[in-house]
Coordinates of C-alpha atoms in Angstrom, one line a residue:
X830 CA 161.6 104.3 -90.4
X831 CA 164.5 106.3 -92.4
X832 CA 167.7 104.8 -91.4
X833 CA 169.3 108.3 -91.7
X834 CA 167.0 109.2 -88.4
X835 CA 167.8 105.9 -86.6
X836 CA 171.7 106.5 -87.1
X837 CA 170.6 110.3 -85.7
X838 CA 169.2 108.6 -82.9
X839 CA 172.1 106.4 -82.2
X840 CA 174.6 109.4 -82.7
X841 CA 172.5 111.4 -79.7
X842 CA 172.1 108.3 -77.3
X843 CA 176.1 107.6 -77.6
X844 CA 176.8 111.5 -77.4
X845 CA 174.8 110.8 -73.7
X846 CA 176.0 107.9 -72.8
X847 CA 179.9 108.8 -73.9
X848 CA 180.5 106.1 -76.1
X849 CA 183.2 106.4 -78.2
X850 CA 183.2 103.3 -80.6
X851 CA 179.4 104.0 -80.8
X852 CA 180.0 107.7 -81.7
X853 CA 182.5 106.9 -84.4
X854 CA 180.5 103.7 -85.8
X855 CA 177.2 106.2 -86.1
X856 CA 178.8 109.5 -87.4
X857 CA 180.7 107.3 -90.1
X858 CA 177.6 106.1 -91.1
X859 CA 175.7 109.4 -91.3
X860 CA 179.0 110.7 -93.4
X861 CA 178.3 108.2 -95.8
X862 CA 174.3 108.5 -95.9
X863 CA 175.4 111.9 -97.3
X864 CA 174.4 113.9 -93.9
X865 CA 176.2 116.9 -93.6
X866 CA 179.2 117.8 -91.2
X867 CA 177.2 120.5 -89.6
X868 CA 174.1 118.6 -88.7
X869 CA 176.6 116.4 -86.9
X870 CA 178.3 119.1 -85.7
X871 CA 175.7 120.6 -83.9
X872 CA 173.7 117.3 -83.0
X873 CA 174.2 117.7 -78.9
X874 CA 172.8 121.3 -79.7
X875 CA 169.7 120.3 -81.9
X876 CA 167.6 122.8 -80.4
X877 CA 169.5 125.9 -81.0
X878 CA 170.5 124.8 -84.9
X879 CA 167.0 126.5 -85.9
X880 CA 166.1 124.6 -88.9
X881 CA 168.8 122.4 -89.2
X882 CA 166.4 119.6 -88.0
X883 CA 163.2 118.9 -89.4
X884 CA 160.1 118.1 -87.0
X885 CA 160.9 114.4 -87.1
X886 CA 164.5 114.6 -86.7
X887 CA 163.7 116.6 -83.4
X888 CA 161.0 115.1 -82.4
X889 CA 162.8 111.7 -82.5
X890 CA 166.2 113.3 -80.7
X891 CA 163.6 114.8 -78.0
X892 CA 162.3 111.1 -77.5
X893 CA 166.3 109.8 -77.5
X894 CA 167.1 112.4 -74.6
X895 CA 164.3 111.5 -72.6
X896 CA 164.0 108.0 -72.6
X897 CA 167.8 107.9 -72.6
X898 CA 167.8 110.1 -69.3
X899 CA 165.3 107.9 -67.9
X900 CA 166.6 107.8 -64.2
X901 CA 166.7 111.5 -64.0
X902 CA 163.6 112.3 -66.6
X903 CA 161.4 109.8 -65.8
X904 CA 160.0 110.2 -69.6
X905 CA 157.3 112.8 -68.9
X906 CA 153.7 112.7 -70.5
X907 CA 154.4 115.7 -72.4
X908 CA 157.2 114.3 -74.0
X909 CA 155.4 111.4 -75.1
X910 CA 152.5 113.5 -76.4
X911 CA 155.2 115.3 -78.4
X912 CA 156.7 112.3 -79.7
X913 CA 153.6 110.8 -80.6
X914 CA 152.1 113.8 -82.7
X915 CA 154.7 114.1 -84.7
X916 CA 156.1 110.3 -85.2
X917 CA 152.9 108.3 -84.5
X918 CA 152.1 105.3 -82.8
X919 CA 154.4 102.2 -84.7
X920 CA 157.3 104.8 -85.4
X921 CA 157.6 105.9 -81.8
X922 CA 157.3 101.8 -81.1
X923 CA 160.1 101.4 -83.4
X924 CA 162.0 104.4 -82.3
X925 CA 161.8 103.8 -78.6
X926 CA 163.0 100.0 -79.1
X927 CA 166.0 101.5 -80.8
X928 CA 167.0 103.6 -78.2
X929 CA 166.7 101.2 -75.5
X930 CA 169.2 98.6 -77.8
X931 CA 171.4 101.5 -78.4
X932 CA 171.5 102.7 -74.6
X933 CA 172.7 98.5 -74.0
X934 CA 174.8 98.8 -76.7
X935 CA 176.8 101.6 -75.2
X936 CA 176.7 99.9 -72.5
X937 CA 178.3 97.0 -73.5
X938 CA 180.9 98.5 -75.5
X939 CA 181.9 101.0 -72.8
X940 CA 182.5 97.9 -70.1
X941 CA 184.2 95.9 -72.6
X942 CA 186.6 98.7 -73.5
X943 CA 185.8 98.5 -77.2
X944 CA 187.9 100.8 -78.8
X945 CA 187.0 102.9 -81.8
X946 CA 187.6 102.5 -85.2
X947 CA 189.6 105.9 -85.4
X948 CA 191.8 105.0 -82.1
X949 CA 192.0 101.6 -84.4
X950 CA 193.3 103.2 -87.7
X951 CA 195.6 106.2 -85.8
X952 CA 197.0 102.9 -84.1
X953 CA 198.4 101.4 -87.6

């Protein structure tokens, strides 16, 4: 799986969870994968940037918000069946393994009060 999408993936689950170390660690990332300011830009708005994001790229954010949102979701079939057509079966394997380490990431770095990088560097 494209690192570029995984780092996506990450940006979108941090963006839910409110993560800011996450957030900054991911968007730097995508900056220097060579993704463009306005795809992050208008990342929590995915579905009205048109064709900003290609069918996997939504497809995989899609996944992200639902299995994210699991407690108020409960990851429907037709999400799945969405998910599925368009990443098939290993990807969404892959994919749904990264969101659930990203969602205990976030988790981890928002109870431990990691700060991010840019609150790091304003700080010096």
């Amino acid at each position: 799986m494209d690192t570029r999408l995984i780092d996506l993936v990450y940006l979108r689950v941090s963006q839910i969870n409110g993560c800011a170390y996450c957030l900054d660690l991911h968007a730097r990332a995508l900056i220097k994968e060579g993704v463009a300011g306005e795809k992050l830009a208008l990342l929590q708005a995915w579905r009205e940037a048109g064709e900003l994001f290609d069918v996997e790229e939504r497809a995989a954010v899609a996944w992200a918000e639902s299995a994210t949102q699991v407690a108020r979701t409960g990851v429907p079939d037709d999400d799945f069946q969405r998910a599925a057509e368009v990443l098939g079966e290993k990807e969404l394997v892959d994919l749904t393994i990264a969101i659930g380490l990203m969602n205990a990431y976030n988790r981890l770095a928002i109870s431990f009060r990691r700060p991010p990088e840019a609150a790091r560097m304003a700080g010096d």
